[in-house]
Amino acid sequence: YPPKNERHWSRYDDAMADILDRSGDHVTMVHLFDLIDHTHRMLSDEECRERFVNRGALQRAMDVRNQLHRFLKRRFGGVGGGRYPNEWLGSKRREIVGSHGFDSDERSEAIRKCVCAGFFMNVAKLNNDGRYYTLRGKYAVSISPTSVLHRYGDGSDYVLFGETCDGARGGVDVRPCSSISGLWLRQLAPHYWK
């Protein structure tokens, strides 16, 4: 839930401090999943309110994650169990996304590259006029005020987004967003960006 006034924004800043990643929403969401993994329980209604998290949406995301876990377990076997499996892809997951295998910057980059591999068509580039324009179609878009990038993000020439929505001022907002390197597009989807 987005904060409504300055007092709420102050509480929001405090709540986001331990899960925030300035590279964007995707890594911040992974940090929220990690919080659930480490506590081995779903956040309560009160904890979700304190963190400005929509509990229903978080529960749906956890359900999809658990469904994917069950599929991977059936398909490949040997995957850890539990309701919120911290052994989701066994030792390989710990190696790839576990905080022991990478430092936080490397982990953030690895996650954003994975998302970029799937959403390579949803990219916008910062233009000289200070606005973002989609690479395909050259449509003007703005980073949604609900995005981590809007309030905390580091400036980036390229942003990757999951969806578009109507903006508050009649424009088109994009969310969730993460900053990426333009080089990743040619590395991860050379067939598309020729």
PDB file of C-alpha atoms in Angstrom:
ATOM      1  CA  TYR A   1       0.000   0.000   0.000  1.00  0.00           C
ATOM      2  CA  PRO A   2       1.501   3.375  -0.886  1.00  0.00           C
ATOM      3  CA  PRO A   3       1.985   5.843   1.981  1.00  0.00           C
ATOM      4  CA  LYS A   4      -0.451   8.764   2.066  1.00  0.00           C
ATOM      5  CA  ASN A   5       1.337  11.505   4.038  1.00  0.00           C
ATOM      6  CA  GLU A   6       4.765  12.473   5.408  1.00  0.00           C
ATOM      7  CA  ARG A   7       4.283  10.537   8.653  1.00  0.00           C
ATOM      8  CA  HIS A   8       3.464   7.418   6.623  1.00  0.00           C
ATOM      9  CA  TRP A   9       6.469   8.043   4.350  1.00  0.00           C
ATOM     10  CA  SER A  10       8.706   8.185   7.401  1.00  0.00           C
ATOM     11  CA  ARG A  11       7.312   4.860   8.641  1.00  0.00           C
ATOM     12  CA  TYR A  12       7.669   3.464   5.115  1.00  0.00           C
ATOM     13  CA  ASP A  13      11.352   4.454   4.999  1.00  0.00           C
ATOM     14  CA  ASP A  14      11.963   2.695   8.316  1.00  0.00           C
ATOM     15  CA  ALA A  15      10.072  -0.428   7.223  1.00  0.00           C
ATOM     16  CA  MET A  16      11.933  -0.658   3.916  1.00  0.00           C
ATOM     17  CA  ALA A  17      15.403  -0.240   5.438  1.00  0.00           C
ATOM     18  CA  ASP A  18      16.135  -3.967   5.856  1.00  0.00           C
ATOM     19  CA  ILE A  19      14.755  -5.204   2.501  1.00  0.00           C
ATOM     20  CA  LEU A  20      15.351  -2.249   0.166  1.00  0.00           C
ATOM     21  CA  ASP A  21      17.613  -2.624  -2.846  1.00  0.00           C
ATOM     22  CA  ARG A  22      18.216   0.616  -4.739  1.00  0.00           C
ATOM     23  CA  SER A  23      18.466  -1.244  -8.044  1.00  0.00           C
ATOM     24  CA  GLY A  24      14.706  -1.664  -8.051  1.00  0.00           C
ATOM     25  CA  ASP A  25      11.584  -3.597  -7.193  1.00  0.00           C
ATOM     26  CA  HIS A  26      12.567  -7.088  -8.350  1.00  0.00           C
ATOM     27  CA  VAL A  27      15.506  -7.504  -5.977  1.00  0.00           C
ATOM     28  CA  THR A  28      13.546  -5.825  -3.178  1.00  0.00           C
ATOM     29  CA  MET A  29      10.808  -8.448  -3.675  1.00  0.00           C
ATOM     30  CA  VAL A  30      13.404 -11.216  -3.467  1.00  0.00           C
ATOM     31  CA  HIS A  31      14.598  -9.705  -0.177  1.00  0.00           C
ATOM     32  CA  LEU A  32      11.020  -9.874   1.101  1.00  0.00           C
ATOM     33  CA  PHE A  33      10.877 -13.576   0.111  1.00  0.00           C
ATOM     34  CA  ASP A  34      14.192 -14.092   1.919  1.00  0.00           C
ATOM     35  CA  LEU A  35      12.695 -12.543   5.048  1.00  0.00           C
ATOM     36  CA  ILE A  36       9.880 -15.098   4.905  1.00  0.00           C
ATOM     37  CA  ASP A  37      12.375 -17.912   4.220  1.00  0.00           C
ATOM     38  CA  HIS A  38      14.518 -16.984   7.219  1.00  0.00           C
ATOM     39  CA  THR A  39      11.586 -16.744   9.639  1.00  0.00           C
ATOM     40  CA  HIS A  40       9.872 -19.850   8.177  1.00  0.00           C
ATOM     41  CA  ARG A  41       6.458 -18.172   8.384  1.00  0.00           C
ATOM     42  CA  MET A  42       4.218 -15.859   6.435  1.00  0.00           C
ATOM     43  CA  LEU A  43       4.085 -12.238   7.581  1.00  0.00           C
ATOM     44  CA  SER A  44       1.085 -11.474   9.784  1.00  0.00           C
ATOM     45  CA  ASP A  45      -1.544  -8.885   8.859  1.00  0.00           C
ATOM     46  CA  GLU A  46       0.068  -6.427  11.285  1.00  0.00           C
ATOM     47  CA  GLU A  47       3.575  -6.991   9.879  1.00  0.00           C
ATOM     48  CA  CYS A  48       2.257  -6.457   6.352  1.00  0.00           C
ATOM     49  CA  ARG A  49       0.579  -3.212   7.389  1.00  0.00           C
ATOM     50  CA  GLU A  50       3.792  -2.027   9.055  1.00  0.00           C
ATOM     51  CA  ARG A  51       5.727  -2.771   5.855  1.00  0.00           C
ATOM     52  CA  PHE A  52       3.010  -1.379   3.524  1.00  0.00           C
ATOM     53  CA  VAL A  53       2.741  -4.799   1.862  1.00  0.00           C
ATOM     54  CA  ASN A  54      -0.477  -6.133   0.397  1.00  0.00           C
ATOM     55  CA  ARG A  55      -0.786  -9.439   2.277  1.00  0.00           C
ATOM     56  CA  GLY A  56      -3.152 -10.974  -0.282  1.00  0.00           C
ATOM     57  CA  ALA A  57      -0.739 -10.253  -3.140  1.00  0.00           C
ATOM     58  CA  LEU A  58       2.170 -11.587  -1.084  1.00  0.00           C
ATOM     59  CA  GLN A  59       0.230 -14.768  -0.314  1.00  0.00           C
ATOM     60  CA  ARG A  60      -0.575 -15.241  -4.020  1.00  0.00           C
ATOM     61  CA  ALA A  61       3.119 -14.783  -4.886  1.00  0.00           C
ATOM     62  CA  MET A  62       4.085 -17.356  -2.253  1.00  0.00           C
ATOM     63  CA  ASP A  63       1.457 -19.757  -3.619  1.00  0.00           C
ATOM     64  CA  VAL A  64       2.886 -19.404  -7.149  1.00  0.00           C
ATOM     65  CA  ARG A  65       6.387 -19.891  -5.781  1.00  0.00           C
ATOM     66  CA  ASN A  66       5.325 -23.042  -3.924  1.00  0.00           C
ATOM     67  CA  GLN A  67       3.548 -24.340  -7.042  1.00  0.00           C
ATOM     68  CA  LEU A  68       6.751 -23.815  -9.022  1.00  0.00           C
ATOM     69  CA  HIS A  69       8.664 -25.588  -6.228  1.00  0.00           C
ATOM     70  CA  ARG A  70       6.364 -28.613  -6.448  1.00  0.00           C
ATOM     71  CA  PHE A  71       6.742 -28.694 -10.236  1.00  0.00           C
ATOM     72  CA  LEU A  72      10.541 -28.559  -9.997  1.00  0.00           C
ATOM     73  CA  LYS A  73      10.538 -31.269  -7.340  1.00  0.00           C
ATOM     74  CA  ARG A  74       8.408 -33.571  -9.521  1.00  0.00           C
ATOM     75  CA  ARG A  75      10.363 -32.769 -12.670  1.00  0.00           C
ATOM     76  CA  PHE A  76      13.927 -32.795 -11.343  1.00  0.00           C
ATOM     77  CA  GLY A  77      13.645 -34.363  -7.866  1.00  0.00           C
ATOM     78  CA  GLY A  78      15.950 -33.697  -4.947  1.00  0.00           C
ATOM     79  CA  VAL A  79      14.561 -30.256  -4.201  1.00  0.00           C
ATOM     80  CA  GLY A  80      14.053 -29.324  -0.545  1.00  0.00           C
ATOM     81  CA  GLY A  81      10.625 -29.356   1.058  1.00  0.00           C
ATOM     82  CA  GLY A  82       8.576 -27.340   3.458  1.00  0.00           C
ATOM     83  CA  ARG A  83       5.908 -24.731   3.094  1.00  0.00           C
ATOM     84  CA  TYR A  84       8.442 -21.920   2.480  1.00  0.00           C
ATOM     85  CA  PRO A  85      11.387 -23.919   1.223  1.00  0.00           C
ATOM     86  CA  ASN A  86      14.729 -22.234   1.761  1.00  0.00           C
ATOM     87  CA  GLU A  87      16.236 -25.165  -0.135  1.00  0.00           C
ATOM     88  CA  TRP A  88      14.164 -24.237  -3.208  1.00  0.00           C
ATOM     89  CA  LEU A  89      16.758 -25.408  -5.723  1.00  0.00           C
ATOM     90  CA  GLY A  90      19.004 -27.147  -3.220  1.00  0.00           C
ATOM     91  CA  SER A  91      22.674 -26.279  -3.054  1.00  0.00           C
ATOM     92  CA  LYS A  92      22.565 -24.614  -6.484  1.00  0.00           C
ATOM     93  CA  ARG A  93      20.139 -21.955  -5.171  1.00  0.00           C
ATOM     94  CA  ARG A  94      22.392 -21.261  -2.217  1.00  0.00           C
ATOM     95  CA  GLU A  95      25.294 -20.915  -4.623  1.00  0.00           C
ATOM     96  CA  ILE A  96      23.438 -18.590  -6.988  1.00  0.00           C
ATOM     97  CA  VAL A  97      21.238 -16.398  -4.785  1.00  0.00           C
ATOM     98  CA  GLY A  98      22.267 -17.268  -1.247  1.00  0.00           C
ATOM     99  CA  SER A  99      24.044 -14.470   0.559  1.00  0.00           C
ATOM    100  CA  HIS A 100      27.046 -16.789   1.069  1.00  0.00           C
ATOM    101  CA  GLY A 101      27.820 -17.253  -2.634  1.00  0.00           C
ATOM    102  CA  PHE A 102      27.710 -13.666  -3.852  1.00  0.00           C
ATOM    103  CA  ASP A 103      28.104 -10.299  -2.272  1.00  0.00           C
ATOM    104  CA  SER A 104      24.949  -8.202  -2.379  1.00  0.00           C
ATOM    105  CA  ASP A 105      25.907  -6.332  -5.573  1.00  0.00           C
ATOM    106  CA  GLU A 106      26.677  -9.537  -7.470  1.00  0.00           C
ATOM    107  CA  ARG A 107      23.453 -11.114  -6.211  1.00  0.00           C
ATOM    108  CA  SER A 108      21.436  -8.070  -7.266  1.00  0.00           C
ATOM    109  CA  GLU A 109      22.991  -8.134 -10.722  1.00  0.00           C
ATOM    110  CA  ALA A 110      22.372 -11.877 -11.118  1.00  0.00           C
ATOM    111  CA  ILE A 111      18.686 -11.477 -10.198  1.00  0.00           C
ATOM    112  CA  ARG A 112      18.209  -8.496 -12.518  1.00  0.00           C
ATOM    113  CA  LYS A 113      19.890 -10.368 -15.375  1.00  0.00           C
ATOM    114  CA  CYS A 114      17.486 -13.286 -14.852  1.00  0.00           C
ATOM    115  CA  VAL A 115      14.499 -10.940 -14.968  1.00  0.00           C
ATOM    116  CA  CYS A 116      15.970  -9.170 -18.000  1.00  0.00           C
ATOM    117  CA  ALA A 117      16.265 -12.486 -19.842  1.00  0.00           C
ATOM    118  CA  GLY A 118      12.488 -12.893 -19.568  1.00  0.00           C
ATOM    119  CA  PHE A 119      11.359  -9.269 -19.886  1.00  0.00           C
ATOM    120  CA  PHE A 120      13.868  -8.021 -22.477  1.00  0.00           C
ATOM    121  CA  MET A 121      11.056  -6.464 -24.520  1.00  0.00           C
ATOM    122  CA  ASN A 122       9.888  -4.309 -21.585  1.00  0.00           C
ATOM    123  CA  VAL A 123      12.747  -1.831 -21.427  1.00  0.00           C
ATOM    124  CA  ALA A 124      12.774   1.949 -21.456  1.00  0.00           C
ATOM    125  CA  LYS A 125      15.720   4.277 -21.979  1.00  0.00           C
ATOM    126  CA  LEU A 126      16.295   7.676 -20.389  1.00  0.00           C
ATOM    127  CA  ASN A 127      16.216  10.382 -23.050  1.00  0.00           C
ATOM    128  CA  ASN A 128      17.923  13.784 -23.072  1.00  0.00           C
ATOM    129  CA  ASP A 129      14.657  15.430 -21.969  1.00  0.00           C
ATOM    130  CA  GLY A 130      14.761  13.497 -18.667  1.00  0.00           C
ATOM    131  CA  ARG A 131      11.930  11.110 -19.557  1.00  0.00           C
ATOM    132  CA  TYR A 132      11.980   7.401 -20.230  1.00  0.00           C
ATOM    133  CA  TYR A 133      10.895   6.066 -23.624  1.00  0.00           C
ATOM    134  CA  THR A 134      10.295   2.417 -24.468  1.00  0.00           C
ATOM    135  CA  LEU A 135      12.884   0.962 -26.826  1.00  0.00           C
ATOM    136  CA  ARG A 136      10.214  -0.551 -29.044  1.00  0.00           C
ATOM    137  CA  GLY A 137       7.608   1.993 -30.075  1.00  0.00           C
ATOM    138  CA  LYS A 138       9.273   4.999 -28.367  1.00  0.00           C
ATOM    139  CA  TYR A 139       6.343   5.560 -25.980  1.00  0.00           C
ATOM    140  CA  ALA A 140       6.901   7.979 -23.119  1.00  0.00           C
ATOM    141  CA  VAL A 141       6.607   6.279 -19.725  1.00  0.00           C
ATOM    142  CA  SER A 142       7.200   7.272 -16.106  1.00  0.00           C
ATOM    143  CA  ILE A 143       8.359   5.170 -13.183  1.00  0.00           C
ATOM    144  CA  SER A 144       5.365   4.524 -10.938  1.00  0.00           C
ATOM    145  CA  PRO A 145       5.368   6.328  -7.576  1.00  0.00           C
ATOM    146  CA  THR A 146       4.862   2.891  -5.977  1.00  0.00           C
ATOM    147  CA  SER A 147       8.235   1.719  -7.322  1.00  0.00           C
ATOM    148  CA  VAL A 148      11.385   1.629  -5.209  1.00  0.00           C
ATOM    149  CA  LEU A 149      13.177   3.369  -8.086  1.00  0.00           C
ATOM    150  CA  HIS A 150      10.888   6.378  -7.844  1.00  0.00           C
ATOM    151  CA  ARG A 151      11.894   7.272  -4.283  1.00  0.00           C
ATOM    152  CA  TYR A 152      15.194   5.508  -3.628  1.00  0.00           C
ATOM    153  CA  GLY A 153      16.568   4.440  -6.980  1.00  0.00           C
ATOM    154  CA  ASP A 154      19.922   5.214  -8.428  1.00  0.00           C
ATOM    155  CA  GLY A 155      19.744   6.978 -11.752  1.00  0.00           C
ATOM    156  CA  SER A 156      19.925   4.552 -14.646  1.00  0.00           C
ATOM    157  CA  ASP A 157      19.925   4.942 -18.396  1.00  0.00           C
ATOM    158  CA  TYR A 158      17.823   1.786 -18.789  1.00  0.00           C
ATOM    159  CA  VAL A 159      14.931   0.432 -16.735  1.00  0.00           C
ATOM    160  CA  LEU A 160      13.177  -2.890 -17.067  1.00  0.00           C
ATOM    161  CA  PHE A 161       9.486  -3.084 -16.162  1.00  0.00           C
ATOM    162  CA  GLY A 162       6.836  -5.722 -15.696  1.00  0.00           C
ATOM    163  CA  GLU A 163       3.694  -3.870 -16.730  1.00  0.00           C
ATOM    164  CA  THR A 164       2.232  -0.535 -17.706  1.00  0.00           C
ATOM    165  CA  CYS A 165      -0.630   1.214 -15.951  1.00  0.00           C
ATOM    166  CA  ASP A 166      -2.490   4.503 -16.125  1.00  0.00           C
ATOM    167  CA  GLY A 167      -0.549   7.227 -14.346  1.00  0.00           C
ATOM    168  CA  ALA A 168      -2.022   9.702 -11.888  1.00  0.00           C
ATOM    169  CA  ARG A 169      -1.527  12.612 -14.312  1.00  0.00           C
ATOM    170  CA  GLY A 170      -2.834  10.875 -17.403  1.00  0.00           C
ATOM    171  CA  GLY A 171       0.488   9.419 -18.553  1.00  0.00           C
ATOM    172  CA  VAL A 172       1.672   5.843 -18.590  1.00  0.00           C
ATOM    173  CA  ASP A 173       3.458   4.512 -15.512  1.00  0.00           C
ATOM    174  CA  VAL A 174       5.592   1.372 -15.418  1.00  0.00           C
ATOM    175  CA  ARG A 175       5.946  -1.033 -12.505  1.00  0.00           C
ATOM    176  CA  PRO A 176       7.654  -3.069 -11.074  1.00  0.00           C
ATOM    177  CA  CYS A 177      10.926  -1.524 -12.284  1.00  0.00           C
ATOM    178  CA  SER A 178      14.598  -2.301 -11.987  1.00  0.00           C
ATOM    179  CA  SER A 179      17.650  -0.580 -13.378  1.00  0.00           C
ATOM    180  CA  ILE A 180      19.653  -2.575 -15.898  1.00  0.00           C
ATOM    181  CA  SER A 181      22.665  -2.156 -18.135  1.00  0.00           C
ATOM    182  CA  GLY A 182      21.978  -1.674 -21.821  1.00  0.00           C
ATOM    183  CA  LEU A 183      24.712  -4.219 -22.597  1.00  0.00           C
ATOM    184  CA  TRP A 184      22.640  -6.969 -20.993  1.00  0.00           C
ATOM    185  CA  LEU A 185      20.048  -6.672 -23.770  1.00  0.00           C
ATOM    186  CA  ARG A 186      22.499  -7.740 -26.467  1.00  0.00           C
ATOM    187  CA  GLN A 187      23.976 -10.441 -24.210  1.00  0.00           C
ATOM    188  CA  LEU A 188      20.676 -11.955 -23.085  1.00  0.00           C
ATOM    189  CA  ALA A 189      18.506 -11.479 -26.191  1.00  0.00           C
ATOM    190  CA  PRO A 190      20.740 -10.958 -29.224  1.00  0.00           C
ATOM    191  CA  HIS A 191      18.046 -12.463 -31.478  1.00  0.00           C
ATOM    192  CA  TYR A 192      15.704  -9.588 -30.611  1.00  0.00           C
ATOM    193  CA  TRP A 193      18.073  -6.603 -30.449  1.00  0.00           C
ATOM    194  CA  LYS A 194      19.888  -6.933 -33.779  1.00  0.00           C
TER     195      LYS A 194
END
